Coordinates of C-alpha atoms and ligand atoms in Angstrom, one line a residue:
Chain A
M1 CA -11.6 -13.6 32.0
G2 CA -9.8 -17.5 32.4
A3 CA -10.0 -20.4 30.5
S4 CA -10.9 -23.7 32.6
P5 CA -8.4 -23.7 35.8
D6 CA -7.3 -27.3 35.0
R7 CA -5.5 -26.3 31.4
R8 CA -2.2 -24.7 31.1
V9 CA -2.5 -21.0 29.7
K10 CA -0.7 -20.7 26.4
I11 CA -1.6 -17.0 25.7
Q12 CA -1.8 -14.1 27.8
V13 CA -3.5 -11.0 26.7
K14 CA -3.2 -8.2 29.0
N15 CA -4.7 -4.5 29.2
L16 CA -4.0 -5.0 25.6
T17 CA -4.9 -1.5 24.3
K18 CA -4.6 -0.1 20.3
R19 CA -5.0 3.2 19.1
F20 CA -4.9 4.5 15.4
G21 CA -4.1 8.6 15.9
D22 CA -7.1 9.1 18.3
L23 CA -9.4 6.3 17.0
L24 CA -9.4 3.8 19.8
V25 CA -9.6 0.8 18.7
L26 CA -8.9 -2.4 21.7
N27 CA -9.7 -0.7 24.4
N28 CA -7.6 -2.2 27.6
I29 CA -8.7 -6.1 26.5
S30 CA -7.5 -8.7 28.7
F31 CA -7.9 -12.4 28.3
D32 CA -6.3 -15.8 28.9
V33 CA -6.4 -18.9 26.3
A34 CA -5.5 -22.3 27.1
D35 CA -3.1 -24.5 25.6
G36 CA -4.9 -26.9 22.9
E37 CA -8.2 -24.2 23.3
F38 CA -10.2 -23.6 20.6
I39 CA -11.3 -20.0 20.7
S40 CA -13.9 -18.2 18.3
I41 CA -14.0 -14.4 18.2
V42 CA -17.5 -12.4 16.8
G43 CA -18.0 -9.1 17.1
P44 CA -19.4 -6.2 14.8
T45 CA -17.6 -5.0 11.5
G46 CA -15.0 -2.9 12.5
C47 CA -14.3 -3.3 16.3
G48 CA -10.5 -4.2 15.5
K49 CA -10.6 -8.2 15.5
T50 CA -8.0 -8.3 12.4
T51 CA -6.5 -5.5 14.4
F52 CA -6.1 -7.6 17.5
L53 CA -4.8 -10.4 15.2
N54 CA -1.9 -8.3 13.3
T55 CA -0.6 -6.8 17.1
L56 CA -0.7 -10.9 18.0
T57 CA 1.3 -11.4 15.3
K58 CA 3.7 -8.3 15.7
L59 CA 2.5 -7.3 12.4
I60 CA 1.5 -4.2 14.0
P61 CA 2.5 -2.6 17.5
A62 CA 0.4 -2.2 20.3
T63 CA 0.0 1.0 21.9
E64 CA -0.2 -0.5 25.4
G65 CA -0.4 -3.8 27.3
S66 CA 1.0 -6.8 26.2
I67 CA 0.7 -10.6 24.4
L68 CA 2.4 -13.5 26.0
I69 CA 2.3 -16.6 24.3
D70 CA 4.0 -19.4 26.9
G71 CA 5.0 -16.7 29.0
K72 CA 7.1 -15.0 26.5
E73 CA 6.4 -11.9 24.2
A74 CA 4.2 -13.0 21.4
D75 CA 6.6 -13.1 18.1
P76 CA 6.3 -15.3 15.1
K77 CA 10.0 -15.4 14.8
T78 CA 10.1 -18.0 18.7
H79 CA 6.9 -19.4 18.0
N80 CA 5.3 -21.5 15.4
L81 CA 2.3 -19.1 14.2
A82 CA 0.1 -19.6 11.2
F83 CA -2.0 -16.8 10.4
V84 CA -4.7 -17.1 7.5
F85 CA -5.4 -13.5 7.0
Q86 CA -9.2 -12.0 5.8
E87 CA -8.0 -11.0 2.1
P88 CA -6.8 -14.4 0.4
T89 CA -2.9 -14.1 -0.1
C90 CA -1.1 -16.1 -2.7
L91 CA 2.1 -15.2 -4.0
P92 CA 1.3 -14.9 -7.6
W93 CA 4.9 -16.3 -8.6
R94 CA 4.5 -19.7 -7.0
T95 CA 2.1 -22.5 -8.2
V96 CA -0.6 -24.1 -5.4
R97 CA 2.0 -26.7 -4.8
D98 CA 4.7 -24.0 -4.1
N99 CA 2.5 -21.6 -1.9
V100 CA 1.2 -24.7 0.1
A101 CA 4.9 -25.4 0.8
F102 CA 6.1 -21.9 1.0
G103 CA 5.4 -21.9 5.5
M104 CA 7.4 -25.1 5.4
E105 CA 10.3 -23.4 3.3
V106 CA 10.5 -20.3 5.5
K107 CA 10.5 -22.7 8.5
G108 CA 13.1 -24.9 7.4
F109 CA 11.5 -28.0 7.2
P110 CA 13.6 -30.8 6.3
K111 CA 13.0 -32.1 2.5
D112 CA 11.3 -35.4 3.1
K113 CA 9.1 -34.2 5.6
L114 CA 8.0 -31.4 3.5
E115 CA 7.2 -33.3 0.1
E116 CA 5.4 -35.9 2.6
R117 CA 3.5 -33.2 4.3
L118 CA 2.7 -31.6 1.0
E119 CA 1.2 -34.2 -0.8
Y120 CA -1.3 -35.1 2.3
I121 CA -2.4 -31.4 2.5
L122 CA -2.9 -30.8 -1.1
K123 CA -5.3 -34.0 -1.0
L124 CA -6.7 -33.0 2.5
V125 CA -7.9 -29.4 1.5
G126 CA -8.5 -31.2 -2.1
L127 CA -5.8 -28.9 -4.5
S128 CA -4.1 -31.8 -5.8
D129 CA -5.8 -31.7 -9.2
C130 CA -4.6 -27.9 -9.8
A131 CA -1.4 -28.0 -8.0
N132 CA 1.0 -27.0 -11.0
L133 CA -1.8 -24.2 -11.6
Y134 CA -0.8 -20.3 -10.6
P135 CA -3.4 -18.1 -8.4
N136 CA -4.2 -16.1 -11.3
Q137 CA -5.6 -19.3 -12.9
I138 CA -7.6 -20.8 -9.8
S139 CA -11.2 -19.2 -8.5
A140 CA -10.8 -16.6 -5.4
S141 CA -12.3 -19.8 -3.1
M142 CA -9.4 -21.6 -4.1
V143 CA -6.8 -19.1 -3.5
Q144 CA -8.9 -19.3 -0.1
R145 CA -8.1 -23.2 0.4
V146 CA -4.3 -22.5 -0.6
A147 CA -4.1 -20.3 2.1
V148 CA -5.7 -22.4 4.4
A149 CA -3.4 -25.6 3.3
R150 CA -0.5 -23.3 3.6
A151 CA -1.7 -22.7 7.4
F152 CA -2.2 -26.1 8.3
A153 CA 0.4 -27.4 6.6
V154 CA 3.4 -25.7 9.0
E155 CA 1.6 -27.9 12.1
P156 CA 1.2 -25.0 14.2
D157 CA 1.2 -24.6 17.9
L158 CA -0.9 -21.7 17.4
L159 CA -3.3 -20.9 14.3
L160 CA -5.1 -17.9 13.5
M161 CA -8.0 -17.6 11.3
D162 CA -9.6 -14.5 10.3
E163 CA -13.0 -15.3 8.6
P164 CA -11.4 -18.0 6.7
Y165 CA -14.3 -19.2 5.4
G166 CA -16.2 -16.2 4.3
Q167 CA -15.4 -16.9 0.7
L168 CA -16.2 -20.3 0.2
D169 CA -19.5 -21.9 -0.6
V170 CA -21.5 -23.8 2.3
K171 CA -20.5 -27.1 1.3
L172 CA -16.9 -26.9 1.5
R173 CA -17.4 -24.4 4.4
Y174 CA -18.5 -27.3 6.0
Y175 CA -16.0 -29.7 4.9
L176 CA -13.5 -27.5 5.7
E177 CA -14.8 -26.8 9.3
D178 CA -15.0 -30.5 10.2
E179 CA -11.4 -30.6 8.8
L180 CA -10.2 -27.9 11.0
I181 CA -11.8 -29.5 13.9
R182 CA -9.9 -33.1 13.3
L183 CA -6.6 -31.0 12.4
W184 CA -7.1 -29.4 15.7
E185 CA -7.8 -32.6 17.7
T186 CA -4.7 -34.3 15.8
L187 CA -2.0 -31.2 16.2
K188 CA -3.6 -30.2 19.4
A189 CA -3.1 -26.5 18.3
T190 CA -4.5 -23.6 19.7
V191 CA -7.0 -21.7 17.7
I192 CA -8.2 -18.6 17.6
F193 CA -10.7 -18.2 14.8
V194 CA -12.6 -14.8 14.0
T195 CA -15.9 -15.0 12.4
H196 CA -18.8 -13.3 11.4
N197 CA -20.7 -16.3 11.3
I198 CA -22.8 -17.3 14.5
E199 CA -23.6 -20.9 13.7
E200 CA -20.0 -21.7 12.7
A201 CA -18.7 -20.3 15.5
V202 CA -20.7 -22.4 17.6
Y203 CA -20.0 -25.3 15.7
V204 CA -16.1 -25.0 16.2
A205 CA -15.3 -23.1 19.1
E206 CA -15.0 -24.5 22.9
R207 CA -15.8 -20.4 23.9
I208 CA -16.6 -17.8 21.9
L209 CA -15.9 -14.5 22.8
V210 CA -18.3 -11.6 22.2
L211 CA -16.6 -8.3 21.4
S212 CA -18.1 -4.8 21.6
N213 CA -18.4 -2.3 19.1
K214 CA -15.4 0.7 19.5
P215 CA -13.8 1.3 21.8
T216 CA -13.8 -2.7 21.7
T217 CA -13.9 -5.1 24.9
I218 CA -14.9 -8.5 25.2
K219 CA -18.4 -8.2 26.1
A220 CA -18.9 -11.6 27.0
E221 CA -17.7 -15.1 26.8
V222 CA -19.9 -18.4 26.1
H223 CA -18.8 -21.8 26.6
V224 CA -19.6 -24.3 24.5
D225 CA -19.4 -27.8 25.9
L226 CA -21.7 -30.1 23.1
P227 CA -19.7 -33.3 22.2
R228 CA -18.4 -33.5 18.7
P229 CA -19.3 -34.2 16.3
R230 CA -21.9 -31.3 16.9
S231 CA -25.4 -31.2 15.0
L232 CA -26.6 -28.3 13.8
V233 CA -30.1 -29.2 14.8
D234 CA -29.0 -30.6 18.5
P235 CA -31.6 -28.4 20.9
K236 CA -28.4 -27.6 23.3
F237 CA -26.8 -26.4 20.1
I238 CA -29.7 -24.0 18.6
E239 CA -30.4 -22.7 22.5
I240 CA -26.1 -21.3 22.6
R241 CA -26.6 -20.3 18.7
K242 CA -29.8 -18.2 19.9
K243 CA -27.7 -16.9 23.1
V244 CA -25.1 -15.8 21.3
T245 CA -27.4 -13.9 18.7
E246 CA -29.1 -12.3 21.3
L247 CA -25.9 -11.1 22.9
I248 CA -24.9 -9.8 19.4
R249 CA -28.6 -8.0 18.8
W250 CA -27.2 -6.1 22.1
W251 CA -24.7 -4.0 19.9
Chain B
M1 CA -12.2 -41.0 4.5
S2 CA -13.9 -40.0 1.3
N3 CA -12.6 -36.5 0.1
T4 CA -15.8 -36.0 -2.7
I5 CA -16.1 -32.3 -1.4
A6 CA -12.7 -31.4 -1.8
D7 CA -12.0 -33.2 -4.9
E8 CA -14.3 -30.9 -6.5
I9 CA -12.5 -28.9 -9.1
V10 CA -13.0 -26.0 -11.5
H11 CA -12.2 -27.3 -15.2
H12 CA -11.0 -25.0 -17.6
V13 CA -12.5 -26.6 -21.0
K14 CA -11.9 -24.4 -24.2
E15 CA -15.0 -24.1 -26.5
R16 CA -14.1 -24.7 -30.0
Q17 CA -15.6 -22.2 -32.4
P18 CA -16.5 -23.5 -35.9
L19 CA -14.9 -22.4 -38.5
T20 CA -16.9 -19.7 -40.6
I21 CA -15.6 -17.0 -43.1
W22 CA -16.7 -14.8 -40.4
S23 CA -13.9 -16.7 -37.9
V24 CA -11.5 -16.6 -40.6
L25 CA -12.2 -12.8 -41.2
G26 CA -11.7 -11.9 -37.5
N27 CA -9.1 -14.2 -36.6
E28 CA -5.9 -12.0 -35.2
Y29 CA -3.3 -13.8 -37.4
F30 CA -4.9 -13.2 -40.7
L31 CA -5.6 -9.5 -39.6
Y32 CA -2.1 -9.5 -38.9
C33 CA -1.3 -10.3 -42.4
V34 CA -3.9 -7.6 -44.1
S35 CA -2.5 -5.3 -42.3
F36 CA 1.1 -6.0 -43.4
I37 CA 0.5 -6.6 -47.0
S38 CA -1.6 -3.4 -47.1
F39 CA 1.3 -1.4 -45.5
L40 CA 4.0 -3.0 -48.4
L41 CA 1.1 -2.3 -51.2
I42 CA 0.8 1.2 -50.2
W43 CA 4.9 1.8 -49.9
H44 CA 5.0 0.2 -53.1
F45 CA 2.9 2.4 -55.1
I46 CA 3.8 5.6 -53.0
A47 CA 7.3 4.8 -54.3
A48 CA 6.3 3.5 -57.7
A49 CA 4.4 6.7 -58.4
G50 CA 8.5 8.2 -57.6
L51 CA 6.9 10.2 -54.2
L52 CA 8.3 11.2 -51.7
G53 CA 12.0 9.5 -52.8
L54 CA 11.3 6.6 -51.5
A55 CA 12.9 3.0 -53.2
T56 CA 10.2 0.2 -53.7
P57 CA 10.1 -2.6 -50.8
E58 CA 11.1 -5.3 -54.0
A59 CA 14.7 -2.5 -54.4
T60 CA 15.2 -2.1 -51.3
I61 CA 15.0 -6.5 -50.4
K62 CA 17.2 -6.8 -53.5
E63 CA 19.5 -4.2 -52.4
M64 CA 19.8 -6.2 -49.0
I65 CA 20.1 -9.6 -50.2
R66 CA 23.1 -8.0 -52.4
L67 CA 24.4 -6.8 -49.3
M68 CA 24.7 -10.2 -48.0
S69 CA 27.5 -11.1 -50.3
V70 CA 28.8 -8.1 -51.5
K71 CA 30.6 -6.1 -48.7
L72 CA 30.4 -2.8 -48.0
A73 CA 33.3 -1.1 -46.1
G74 CA 35.0 -4.5 -45.5
K75 CA 31.8 -6.4 -44.0
N76 CA 28.9 -8.0 -45.7
L77 CA 25.6 -7.6 -44.3
F78 CA 25.6 -9.8 -41.5
G79 CA 29.2 -8.1 -40.5
H80 CA 27.5 -4.9 -39.9
I81 CA 24.6 -6.6 -38.0
W82 CA 27.0 -8.1 -35.7
A83 CA 28.6 -5.4 -35.4
S84 CA 25.7 -2.9 -33.8
S85 CA 24.3 -6.1 -32.0
R86 CA 28.3 -6.4 -30.6
R87 CA 27.9 -2.9 -29.2
I88 CA 24.3 -3.3 -28.0
L89 CA 25.1 -6.1 -26.1
I90 CA 28.3 -5.2 -24.4
G91 CA 27.1 -1.9 -23.2
F92 CA 23.2 -3.3 -22.4
A93 CA 25.0 -6.2 -20.1
I94 CA 27.0 -3.2 -18.4
G95 CA 24.5 -1.0 -18.4
A96 CA 22.1 -3.9 -16.9
A97 CA 24.5 -5.5 -14.8
T98 CA 25.1 -2.2 -12.7
G99 CA 21.6 -0.7 -13.3
L100 CA 19.2 -3.9 -12.0
P101 CA 21.3 -4.5 -8.6
L102 CA 21.4 -0.5 -7.7
G103 CA 18.3 -0.5 -8.2
L104 CA 17.4 -3.0 -5.9
F105 CA 19.8 -2.0 -3.4
M106 CA 17.9 1.5 -3.4
A107 CA 14.8 0.3 -3.1
L108 CA 15.9 -2.3 -0.3
N109 CA 17.9 0.1 1.9
R110 CA 17.2 3.5 2.7
Y111 CA 20.7 4.5 3.2
V112 CA 22.0 3.7 -0.5
N113 CA 18.7 5.7 -1.6
A114 CA 19.3 8.4 0.2
I115 CA 23.1 8.9 -0.7
V116 CA 22.7 7.6 -4.6
K117 CA 18.5 9.1 -5.0
P118 CA 20.0 12.7 -5.6
V119 CA 22.7 12.4 -8.0
F120 CA 20.9 9.7 -9.8
D121 CA 17.8 12.4 -10.3
L122 CA 20.3 14.7 -11.4
F123 CA 21.3 12.5 -14.3
K124 CA 18.0 10.9 -15.0
P125 CA 16.3 13.6 -17.6
M126 CA 19.5 13.7 -19.7
P127 CA 18.9 11.9 -23.0
P128 CA 21.7 9.7 -23.2
I129 CA 22.8 11.0 -26.3
A130 CA 24.0 14.6 -25.0
W131 CA 27.0 12.1 -23.8
I132 CA 28.2 11.5 -27.5
S133 CA 31.1 14.2 -27.2
I134 CA 32.2 13.6 -23.8
S135 CA 32.2 10.3 -24.8
I136 CA 34.6 10.6 -27.6
L137 CA 36.6 13.0 -25.4
W138 CA 37.3 10.4 -23.0
F139 CA 37.4 7.3 -25.2
G140 CA 38.1 8.7 -28.5
I141 CA 36.6 7.5 -32.0
G142 CA 36.7 3.8 -31.4
E143 CA 34.2 1.2 -29.8
P144 CA 34.5 2.3 -26.4
S145 CA 32.8 5.4 -26.9
K146 CA 29.6 4.2 -28.6
V147 CA 29.7 1.3 -25.6
F148 CA 29.7 4.2 -23.4
I149 CA 26.5 5.7 -24.7
I150 CA 25.1 2.5 -24.9
V151 CA 25.9 1.7 -21.2
I152 CA 24.3 5.3 -20.2
G153 CA 21.1 4.5 -22.0
S154 CA 20.2 1.0 -20.8
F155 CA 21.7 1.7 -17.3
V156 CA 18.9 4.2 -16.3
P157 CA 15.8 2.4 -17.6
C158 CA 17.2 -0.3 -15.4
V159 CA 17.6 1.5 -12.2
L160 CA 14.0 3.4 -12.2
N161 CA 12.7 -0.3 -13.0
A162 CA 14.4 -2.1 -10.3
Y163 CA 13.6 0.1 -7.7
A164 CA 10.1 0.4 -8.6
G165 CA 9.3 -3.2 -9.2
I166 CA 10.4 -3.4 -5.4
R167 CA 8.4 -0.1 -4.0
I168 CA 5.4 -1.3 -5.9
I169 CA 5.5 -4.4 -3.9
D170 CA 2.0 -5.1 -2.3
P171 CA 3.0 -5.1 1.8
E172 CA 0.3 -8.1 2.5
L173 CA 2.8 -10.5 0.5
Y174 CA 5.4 -9.3 3.2
D175 CA 3.0 -10.1 6.0
V176 CA 2.1 -13.7 5.1
I177 CA 6.4 -14.6 5.6
R178 CA 6.8 -12.5 8.5
V179 CA 3.7 -14.4 10.2
L180 CA 5.4 -17.2 9.6
G181 CA 9.0 -16.2 11.2
G182 CA 11.0 -14.9 8.3
N183 CA 13.9 -12.9 8.6
R184 CA 14.9 -10.2 6.5
R185 CA 16.9 -12.3 4.2
Q186 CA 14.1 -14.5 3.6
E187 CA 11.8 -11.6 2.9
I188 CA 14.2 -10.6 0.4
F189 CA 14.8 -13.7 -1.4
Y190 CA 11.4 -15.5 -1.2
V191 CA 9.3 -12.1 -1.5
S192 CA 11.1 -9.1 -2.6
F193 CA 12.9 -10.8 -6.0
P194 CA 10.4 -12.9 -7.3
A195 CA 7.8 -10.2 -7.3
A196 CA 10.5 -7.6 -8.8
L197 CA 11.2 -10.1 -11.6
P198 CA 8.5 -8.7 -13.8
A199 CA 9.4 -5.2 -13.4
L200 CA 13.0 -6.0 -14.4
F201 CA 12.1 -7.4 -17.0
A202 CA 10.0 -4.0 -18.4
G203 CA 13.4 -2.1 -17.6
I204 CA 15.3 -4.7 -19.8
Q205 CA 12.6 -4.2 -22.5
I206 CA 13.4 -0.3 -22.5
S207 CA 16.8 -0.5 -22.1
M208 CA 17.2 -2.4 -24.9
S209 CA 14.9 0.0 -27.0
V210 CA 17.1 2.9 -25.7
A211 CA 20.3 1.1 -26.5
W212 CA 19.4 0.6 -30.2
T213 CA 18.7 4.7 -30.4
C214 CA 22.0 4.7 -28.8
V215 CA 23.6 2.7 -31.1
L216 CA 22.5 4.5 -34.4
A217 CA 23.1 7.8 -32.8
A218 CA 26.4 6.9 -32.1
E219 CA 27.0 5.0 -35.7
L220 CA 25.7 8.4 -37.5
V221 CA 28.1 10.7 -35.6
S222 CA 31.0 8.5 -36.0
S223 CA 32.0 4.8 -37.6
R224 CA 32.9 2.5 -40.2
S225 CA 30.5 0.0 -39.3
G226 CA 27.1 -0.9 -38.4
L227 CA 23.5 -0.4 -39.6
G228 CA 23.7 3.1 -38.2
W229 CA 26.2 3.7 -40.6
I230 CA 24.6 2.2 -43.7
I231 CA 22.3 4.5 -43.6
I232 CA 24.2 7.3 -43.3
R233 CA 26.3 5.3 -46.6
G234 CA 23.1 5.7 -48.4
M235 CA 22.1 9.2 -48.0
K236 CA 25.8 10.5 -48.7
L237 CA 25.3 7.7 -52.1
T238 CA 21.6 9.1 -52.6
K239 CA 20.4 5.1 -52.8
P240 CA 17.0 5.5 -51.1
E241 CA 17.0 1.4 -51.0
L242 CA 20.5 1.6 -48.9
V243 CA 18.1 3.9 -46.4
L244 CA 15.1 1.8 -46.3
G245 CA 17.1 -1.2 -45.8
G246 CA 19.3 -0.4 -43.0
M247 CA 16.2 0.8 -41.3
A248 CA 14.2 -2.6 -42.0
V249 CA 16.9 -4.2 -41.3
I250 CA 17.2 -2.5 -37.9
A251 CA 13.5 -3.0 -37.5
I252 CA 14.0 -6.9 -38.0
V253 CA 17.0 -7.3 -35.5
A254 CA 15.6 -4.9 -33.2
W255 CA 12.4 -7.2 -33.1
I256 CA 13.9 -9.9 -32.6
F257 CA 16.0 -8.8 -29.2
S258 CA 13.0 -7.7 -28.2
A259 CA 11.2 -11.1 -28.7
A260 CA 14.2 -13.0 -27.4
T261 CA 14.1 -10.9 -24.0
S262 CA 9.9 -11.3 -23.8
G263 CA 10.4 -15.2 -24.6
I264 CA 13.0 -15.5 -21.7
E265 CA 10.7 -13.3 -19.7
K266 CA 8.3 -15.9 -20.4
L267 CA 10.4 -18.9 -19.2
L268 CA 11.5 -16.9 -15.9
C269 CA 7.9 -15.6 -15.2
P270 CA 5.3 -18.4 -16.1
W271 CA 3.1 -17.1 -13.5
K272 CA 2.3 -13.9 -16.1
R273 CA 1.2 -16.6 -18.9
G274 CA -2.6 -16.4 -19.8
I275 CA -4.5 -19.8 -19.3
K276 CA -4.8 -19.8 -23.1
E277 CA -0.7 -19.5 -23.2
L278 CA -0.6 -22.7 -20.7
Ligands
ATP1 N1 -3.7 1.0 9.4 C1 -4.7 1.8 10.0 N2 -4.7 3.0 10.1 C2 -6.0 3.4 10.8 N3 -7.0 3.0 10.9 C3 -7.1 1.4 11.4 C4 -5.9 0.9 10.9 N4 -6.6 -0.3 10.6 C5 -7.6 -0.4 11.1 N5 -8.3 0.4 11.0 C6 -9.3 0.8 11.8 O1 -9.7 -0.3 13.0 C7 -10.8 0.0 13.2 C8 -10.8 -1.7 13.2 O2 -10.2 -2.5 12.3 P1 -10.1 -3.9 11.7 O3 -9.6 -4.1 10.3 O4 -9.4 -4.5 12.9 O5 -11.7 -4.3 11.9 P2 -12.5 -5.9 12.1 O6 -13.0 -6.3 13.1 O7 -11.5 -7.0 11.8 O8 -13.6 -5.8 10.6 P3 -14.0 -6.8 10.1 O9 -15.2 -7.4 10.4 O10 -14.8 -5.7 8.9 O11 -12.9 -7.3 9.3 C9 -11.7 -0.2 12.1 O12 -11.9 1.5 12.3 C10 -10.2 0.4 10.8 O13 -11.1 1.9 10.6
MG2 MG1 -11.1 -8.0 9.7

């Protein structure tokens, strides 16, 4: 399953298989992601979306197959990745500000650039007012915003998001979806966005991968070539949304 | 670009309660006073009735005030407080300075763990006071033997808590730094140490109270100074006000030690404070 031929390939997933003991989760999956592409992955619960992202980031080893980023074996130490986890994860001993700065500190951003970017990102995701609070003093949706901000802040060239907006209210979700697209357009990052929400997938992605039930393969891919900003009530938008919903019904 | 949606934020507004008789009676500080005063009253009546061989609170307090100026075995009350405290501070400092790093090393490196753990587990259940005879045999009856007991006593909880503090860290916190490309050294300094800090303080608190037990035991056995010695002295002279006074002073000084540790913990672990205390 290839990306459009005129773009450089960023990520190559080759015959990726993952087993947990006898449980076959990812079954010989192959696909490419182009440089700067925005991909959405939708699939049933427990099909291995999180597992896929974890193998991509080397948090867990693949059983077979390989994942290459820019032609090299994927590795967070050599590639500039950022990951927004499904479960909001903040470091409880750091304030909101220091949590957002965390990725930049680990990656060794120079001090002045770090400060400047920190203020910008805090304002962008609306965390300036609670920058000095600790994670146990803010709501769950704010914690998730911190995780998103931390990922944005490191200017990743590959941004992985695992149902990042599931916990947020609709208003904030729309706002952050637009922010994400804006960020993607300015940073030219490659984004892999896992979601349960079909409307969200169609709204943000250039291409949607629909996964099957376990053992998981890619069931279909849907190109979304709508102009941006997209409208949720555009007939073409609705048509694509229906198409993906149809595919998902067949699970 | 306007940030109106993003700027929305949850405000924590503390509701003020109107002052009523029930809010005063239900106030925890008021209840603390009630509890403390009842305790003193019950103590007073039992002692005044001549029961249980107790001295009254007044007699006890008077005796302690007298000891502030009158010397007992060459030291006034503050001298004896310092004698005990100094032993604790030295012994505890040595115990913590060796125990905490050892516990951290054991949790972070499985080779260190494999080598140290079997021996440590062997000595762990042994009460520190069991070391008293050996300690006197090795160090004589002077200061070093008392300090040695305290070192042993505070060492064990420090090792255990430092070890547990690292082991209970949520693995997801390591994932956060790993996907950002952090190396092992960064994992340790950015995640392991700060995450284990509250557990280190828990170990320090336990060590402190063990240290008090140890210093008293050591002073009861052989000493010419310290709060434990004051108690023994009171026993030998059948002066209950001296015994009770010694006990009360120990309680107060031990409480101050523990409160000071909590204070330092709050400074170093500000995220453990609730919204209420901010
Ligand atoms: N460490 C593990 N050991 C054993 N089985 C696992 C492990 N991690 C995941 N699994 C199994 O692998 C399958 C895929 O899990 P995964 O979390 O990747 O699903 P998911 O697609 O992210 O689901 P969701 O939509 O609920 O987030 C599940 O059946 C799960 O039980
Ligand atoms: Mg998942």
